[in-house]
Coordinates of C-alpha atoms in Angstrom, one line a residue:
X1 CA 24.4 8.3 -20.2
X2 CA 22.3 5.1 -20.3
X3 CA 21.6 4.4 -16.6
X4 CA 18.1 4.8 -15.3
X5 CA 18.6 4.3 -11.5
X6 CA 18.9 7.2 -9.1
X7 CA 20.9 7.2 -5.8
X8 CA 21.0 9.9 -3.2
X9 CA 23.1 10.5 -0.1
X10 CA 26.4 8.9 0.8
X11 CA 26.7 6.7 -2.2
X12 CA 26.0 9.6 -4.6
X13 CA 28.5 11.8 -2.8
X14 CA 31.2 9.1 -3.0
X15 CA 30.6 8.6 -6.7
X16 CA 30.7 12.4 -7.3
X17 CA 34.0 12.8 -5.5
X18 CA 35.4 10.0 -7.6
X19 CA 34.6 12.0 -10.7
X20 CA 31.9 9.6 -12.0
X21 CA 30.5 11.4 -15.1
X22 CA 27.0 10.3 -14.2
X23 CA 27.2 11.6 -10.6
X24 CA 26.0 15.1 -10.0
X25 CA 26.9 17.5 -7.1
X26 CA 26.6 21.2 -6.6
X27 CA 23.1 20.9 -7.9
X28 CA 22.1 24.5 -7.5
X29 CA 25.2 25.6 -9.4
X30 CA 25.0 23.3 -12.4
X31 CA 21.4 24.1 -13.1
X32 CA 22.4 27.6 -13.9
X33 CA 23.9 26.2 -17.1
X34 CA 21.1 25.6 -19.6
X35 CA 23.3 23.4 -21.8
X36 CA 23.7 20.7 -19.0
X37 CA 21.6 17.6 -19.6
X38 CA 21.2 14.0 -18.4
X39 CA 19.7 11.0 -20.1
X40 CA 16.9 8.8 -18.6
X41 CA 15.2 6.0 -20.5
X42 CA 16.9 7.3 -23.7
X43 CA 15.5 10.8 -23.3
X44 CA 17.6 13.9 -22.8
X45 CA 16.4 16.1 -19.9
X46 CA 17.6 19.5 -18.6
X47 CA 19.8 19.0 -15.5
X48 CA 17.4 21.2 -13.6
X49 CA 14.9 18.3 -13.7
X50 CA 17.4 15.8 -12.2
X51 CA 16.0 16.1 -8.7
X52 CA 12.4 15.9 -9.8
X53 CA 13.0 12.8 -11.8
X54 CA 15.0 11.2 -9.0
X55 CA 12.2 11.7 -6.5
X56 CA 9.6 10.5 -8.9
X57 CA 11.6 7.3 -9.4
X58 CA 11.4 6.7 -5.7
X59 CA 7.7 7.4 -5.6
X60 CA 7.1 5.0 -8.5
X61 CA 9.0 2.3 -6.7
X62 CA 7.0 2.9 -3.5
X63 CA 3.7 2.8 -5.4
X64 CA 4.6 -0.5 -7.1
X65 CA 6.4 -2.4 -4.3
X66 CA 4.7 -1.0 -1.2
X67 CA 1.2 -0.1 -2.3
X68 CA 1.2 -2.9 -5.0
X69 CA -0.5 -0.6 -7.5
X70 CA 0.1 -0.8 -11.2
X71 CA -1.0 2.7 -12.0
X72 CA 1.3 5.3 -13.5
X73 CA 2.8 8.0 -11.4
X74 CA 0.5 10.6 -13.0
X75 CA -2.4 9.0 -11.0
X76 CA -0.8 10.1 -7.7
X77 CA -0.3 13.8 -8.1
X78 CA -2.3 14.2 -4.8
X79 CA 0.4 12.2 -3.0
X80 CA 1.5 14.2 0.1
X81 CA 5.0 15.5 -0.6
X82 CA 6.9 17.0 2.4
X83 CA 10.3 18.6 2.0
X84 CA 12.8 18.8 4.9
X85 CA 15.7 21.0 4.0
X86 CA 19.0 21.2 5.8
X87 CA 20.8 24.4 6.9
X88 CA 22.9 24.7 3.7
X89 CA 19.8 25.1 1.4
X90 CA 19.0 28.8 0.7
X91 CA 15.4 30.1 0.7
X92 CA 15.4 30.6 -3.1
X93 CA 16.7 27.1 -3.6
X94 CA 13.8 25.7 -1.5
X95 CA 11.3 27.6 -3.6
X96 CA 12.9 26.2 -6.8
X97 CA 12.6 22.6 -5.5
X98 CA 9.0 23.1 -4.5
X99 CA 8.2 24.7 -7.9
X100 CA 9.5 21.8 -9.8
X101 CA 6.8 19.6 -8.3
X102 CA 3.9 22.0 -8.3
X103 CA 4.6 22.8 -11.9
X104 CA 4.5 19.0 -12.6
X105 CA 1.0 18.8 -11.1
X106 CA 1.6 17.9 -7.5
X107 CA -0.7 20.0 -5.4
X108 CA -0.2 18.5 -1.9
X109 CA 3.3 19.9 -1.4
X110 CA 4.5 21.5 1.8
X111 CA 7.7 22.4 3.5
X112 CA 8.3 21.1 7.1
X113 CA 10.8 22.2 9.6
X114 CA 12.7 19.4 11.2
X115 CA 14.2 21.8 13.8
X116 CA 10.8 22.8 15.0
X117 CA 9.9 19.1 15.5
X118 CA 13.3 18.4 17.1
X119 CA 12.8 21.2 19.6
X120 CA 9.3 19.9 20.5
X121 CA 10.9 16.5 21.2
X122 CA 13.8 18.0 23.3
X123 CA 11.4 20.2 25.3
X124 CA 9.2 17.3 26.1
X125 CA 12.3 15.3 27.2
X126 CA 13.4 18.2 29.4
X127 CA 16.7 18.7 27.5
X128 CA 16.0 22.3 26.6
X129 CA 13.7 25.0 28.0
X130 CA 10.7 26.1 26.0
X131 CA 11.5 29.8 26.0
X132 CA 15.3 29.6 26.6
X133 CA 18.0 30.7 24.2
X134 CA 19.3 27.8 22.1
X135 CA 22.3 27.7 19.8
X136 CA 22.1 24.8 17.3
X137 CA 25.5 23.5 15.9
X138 CA 25.3 21.3 12.8
X139 CA 27.8 20.2 10.2
X140 CA 27.5 19.7 6.5
X141 CA 30.4 18.9 4.2
X142 CA 32.9 20.3 6.8
X143 CA 31.0 23.5 7.2
X144 CA 29.8 24.5 10.7
X145 CA 26.4 26.0 10.8
X146 CA 25.4 28.1 13.9
X147 CA 21.7 28.9 14.3
X148 CA 20.7 31.0 17.3
X149 CA 17.1 30.9 18.6
X150 CA 16.8 33.7 21.2
X151 CA 13.6 32.6 22.9
X152 CA 12.9 29.0 21.9
X153 CA 12.1 28.0 18.4
X154 CA 11.4 30.7 15.8
X155 CA 11.3 30.8 12.0
X156 CA 14.0 33.4 11.8
X157 CA 17.1 32.5 13.8
X158 CA 20.3 34.3 13.6
X159 CA 22.7 32.3 11.4
X160 CA 26.3 32.1 10.5
X161 CA 28.5 29.4 8.9
X162 CA 32.2 28.6 9.2
X163 CA 34.1 27.0 6.4
X164 CA 36.3 24.0 7.3
X165 CA 35.1 23.9 10.9
X166 CA 32.4 21.2 10.6
X167 CA 34.2 18.4 12.6
X168 CA 35.8 17.6 16.0
X169 CA 39.3 19.2 15.9
X170 CA 40.9 15.8 16.4
X171 CA 39.0 14.4 13.4
X172 CA 40.2 17.3 11.2
X173 CA 43.8 17.0 12.4
X174 CA 43.9 13.2 11.8
X175 CA 42.6 13.7 8.3
X176 CA 45.3 16.3 7.6
X177 CA 48.0 14.1 9.0
X178 CA 46.8 11.1 6.9
X179 CA 46.9 13.3 3.8
X180 CA 50.4 14.5 4.7
X181 CA 51.6 11.0 5.3
X182 CA 50.1 9.8 1.9
X183 CA 51.7 12.7 0.0
X184 CA 55.1 12.1 1.7
X185 CA 55.1 8.6 0.4
X186 CA 53.7 9.6 -3.0
X187 CA 55.4 12.9 -3.8
X188 CA 54.0 13.1 -7.3
X189 CA 50.4 12.6 -6.2
X190 CA 48.4 15.7 -7.1
X191 CA 45.4 16.1 -4.8
X192 CA 42.8 18.7 -3.9
X193 CA 43.4 18.9 -0.2
X194 CA 40.1 20.6 0.6
X195 CA 38.0 18.0 -1.2
X196 CA 40.0 15.1 0.2
X197 CA 39.6 16.4 3.7
X198 CA 35.9 16.5 3.4
X199 CA 35.7 12.9 2.2
X200 CA 37.9 11.6 5.0
X201 CA 36.1 13.1 8.0
X202 CA 33.7 10.3 8.6
X203 CA 36.5 7.7 8.1
X204 CA 38.7 9.5 10.6
X205 CA 35.9 9.7 13.3
X206 CA 35.6 5.9 13.1
X207 CA 39.4 5.6 13.5
X208 CA 39.4 7.8 16.6
X209 CA 36.6 5.8 18.1
X210 CA 39.0 2.8 18.3
X211 CA 41.2 4.7 20.8
X212 CA 44.5 2.9 19.9
X213 CA 48.1 4.2 20.3
X214 CA 48.9 3.6 16.6
X215 CA 46.4 4.5 14.0
X216 CA 47.0 2.7 10.8
X217 CA 45.1 1.4 7.7
X218 CA 44.2 2.4 4.1
X219 CA 42.5 5.6 3.2
X220 CA 40.6 5.7 -0.1
X221 CA 40.9 9.0 -1.9
X222 CA 38.6 10.4 -4.5
X223 CA 40.7 8.9 -7.3
X224 CA 39.4 5.5 -6.1
X225 CA 42.9 4.4 -5.0
X226 CA 43.7 3.3 -1.4
X227 CA 46.8 4.5 0.3
X228 CA 48.4 3.1 3.4
X229 CA 49.1 5.4 6.4
X230 CA 50.5 5.2 10.0
X231 CA 49.8 7.9 12.6
X232 CA 50.6 7.7 16.3
X233 CA 48.2 9.0 18.9
X234 CA 51.1 10.8 20.5
X235 CA 51.9 12.8 17.4
X236 CA 48.2 13.6 17.1
X237 CA 48.1 14.9 20.7
X238 CA 51.2 17.0 20.0
X239 CA 49.6 18.6 17.0
X240 CA 46.5 19.4 19.1
X241 CA 48.6 21.6 21.4
X242 CA 49.4 24.0 18.6
X243 CA 46.0 24.0 16.9
X244 CA 44.0 27.2 17.1
X245 CA 40.9 26.1 15.3
X246 CA 38.8 25.9 18.5
X247 CA 39.4 29.6 19.0
X248 CA 37.7 30.3 15.7
X249 CA 34.6 28.5 16.8
X250 CA 34.6 30.1 20.3
X251 CA 35.0 33.6 18.8
X252 CA 32.2 33.0 16.3
X253 CA 29.9 31.8 19.1
X254 CA 30.7 34.7 21.4
X255 CA 30.3 37.3 18.6
X256 CA 26.9 35.8 17.7
X257 CA 25.7 35.7 21.3
X258 CA 27.0 39.3 22.0
X259 CA 25.3 40.7 18.9
X260 CA 22.0 39.3 20.0
X261 CA 22.4 40.4 23.6
X262 CA 22.7 36.9 25.1
X263 CA 25.1 36.0 27.9
X264 CA 27.1 32.8 27.6
X265 CA 25.5 31.4 30.7
X266 CA 22.0 31.9 29.4
X267 CA 22.2 29.8 26.2
X268 CA 22.0 26.0 25.6
X269 CA 24.4 24.7 22.9
X270 CA 22.9 21.8 21.0
X271 CA 25.4 19.7 19.1
X272 CA 23.5 17.9 16.3
X273 CA 25.9 16.3 13.9
X274 CA 27.9 13.1 14.0
X275 CA 31.2 14.7 13.1
X276 CA 30.8 17.1 16.1
X277 CA 29.1 14.8 18.6
X278 CA 32.2 13.4 20.1
X279 CA 33.3 13.4 23.8
X280 CA 36.4 15.5 23.0
X281 CA 34.4 18.3 21.2
X282 CA 31.7 18.3 23.9
X283 CA 34.3 18.5 26.7
X284 CA 36.0 21.5 24.9
X285 CA 32.7 23.3 24.7
X286 CA 31.8 22.6 28.3
X287 CA 35.1 24.3 29.5
X288 CA 33.6 27.6 28.2
X289 CA 29.8 27.2 28.1
X290 CA 27.7 25.9 31.0
X291 CA 24.9 24.2 29.1
X292 CA 26.0 21.9 26.3
X293 CA 23.8 19.0 25.1
X294 CA 24.2 16.4 22.4
X295 CA 21.3 15.6 20.0
X296 CA 21.2 11.8 19.7
X297 CA 19.8 9.8 16.8
X298 CA 16.8 8.8 18.9
X299 CA 15.8 12.4 19.2
X300 CA 16.0 12.8 15.4
X301 CA 13.9 9.7 14.9
X302 CA 11.3 11.0 17.3
X303 CA 11.3 14.4 15.5
X304 CA 10.6 12.5 12.2
X305 CA 7.8 10.6 13.8
X306 CA 6.4 13.9 15.0
X307 CA 6.5 15.2 11.4
X308 CA 4.7 12.1 10.0
X309 CA 2.0 12.3 12.7
X310 CA 1.1 15.8 11.3
X311 CA 0.5 14.6 7.7
X312 CA -3.1 14.2 6.7
X313 CA -3.5 10.8 5.2
X314 CA -7.3 11.0 5.1
X315 CA -7.4 11.6 1.4
X316 CA -7.6 8.1 -0.1
X317 CA -4.9 7.1 -2.5
X318 CA -6.5 6.8 -5.9
X319 CA -7.1 8.7 -9.2
X320 CA -8.1 12.3 -9.2
X321 CA -8.7 14.6 -12.1
X322 CA -6.1 17.4 -12.1
X323 CA -4.6 19.7 -14.7
X324 CA -2.0 18.1 -16.9
X325 CA 1.6 19.0 -16.0
X326 CA 3.6 21.1 -18.5
X327 CA 5.1 19.4 -21.4
X328 CA 8.6 20.1 -20.2
X329 CA 8.1 17.7 -17.3
X330 CA 5.8 15.0 -18.7
X331 CA 6.8 11.6 -19.9
X332 CA 4.6 9.1 -21.7
X333 CA 3.5 6.7 -18.9
X334 CA 5.8 5.0 -16.5
X335 CA 8.6 2.8 -17.8
X336 CA 9.1 -0.5 -16.1
X337 CA 11.0 -0.2 -12.9
X338 CA 14.8 -0.6 -13.5
X339 CA 16.6 -3.7 -12.4
X340 CA 18.3 -3.6 -9.0
X341 CA 21.3 -5.2 -10.6
X342 CA 24.6 -3.4 -10.9
X343 CA 24.5 -0.8 -13.7
X344 CA 27.4 1.0 -15.3
X345 CA 25.9 4.4 -15.8
X346 CA 23.7 5.9 -13.2
X347 CA 22.4 9.5 -12.7
X348 CA 23.2 10.5 -9.2
X349 CA 22.7 13.7 -7.2
X350 CA 24.1 14.6 -3.8
X351 CA 21.6 17.1 -2.3
X352 CA 19.1 18.2 -0.9
X353 CA 19.8 15.8 1.9
X354 CA 17.0 14.3 3.9
X355 CA 17.2 12.9 7.5
X356 CA 16.7 9.2 8.0
X357 CA 13.2 7.8 8.2
X358 CA 12.2 6.6 11.7
X359 CA 12.3 2.8 12.3
X360 CA 9.1 1.0 11.5
X361 CA 6.8 0.1 14.4
X362 CA 6.3 -3.6 15.1

């Protein structure tokens, strides 16, 4: 691989699903193979260091273009690094990520909890009660994560996850119907249904927002090809009548509440992901649970502002004498920043995922 740029998030995920050889997913699985490597600036590095080098690339860009400093990245090991992990990152995986940076010489590294900041915002807004039971529903890669806080925020909620339930039922059904339509017109097309469904969810939510009687267009699959489809809203509604997926979610919620001694009427359900935060899904939940609230983007932005307000920036940015990082993570100086032009070979990783930064103040 010859590319030196790093991309995270949606673009990385898209490239990975399209089988780009320079796009990396399932990070915590591939690092178990010591033979896996990637190339950066002509140097071969263990794939375990992929996330570390990607973040340092962003820090270097920030130092050069925002702070207008010409120093190397090694001069900024005191830089405050704060990690926000989503629900799908296990504790041992969090420790690994933090260790990559502390071993490289960063000593101002901390883990922050976005959920704690979010609850603070929601309590201040009167959306949830400070000591009330709260069930947080979030979606990642079509997995539904349920986190139950029995008496307001705590560091140790009861957690369960449901595979294939991370979207509004209509969104999932539409994705399934689109794939069925595409396969019916292309009978020799060999696809991984589970993977394709995951990539179509966001696209299908946008289609449903249009609220039209005939849903048509072109869906791009992970092979990079676009396929035409035509689905009627009537057929989608008919399929909904015989779909039992909602029962799986209801049963999981009820079992989680029952095992923790919480009555349905005493808990507030917080829906915190775009794929779930639809009028249809919220209405379905309200038929069974009294208190259902949607977490809007403005709440997430305020939570991020809350996190930033707690970071101590009193330490001036400058050089500081610290111990040298281990040889396995060092590199001789900082190469010139890569061009922002299109490149053909780019190391890309898909997670950990970070929430969006809050908008800049005027």
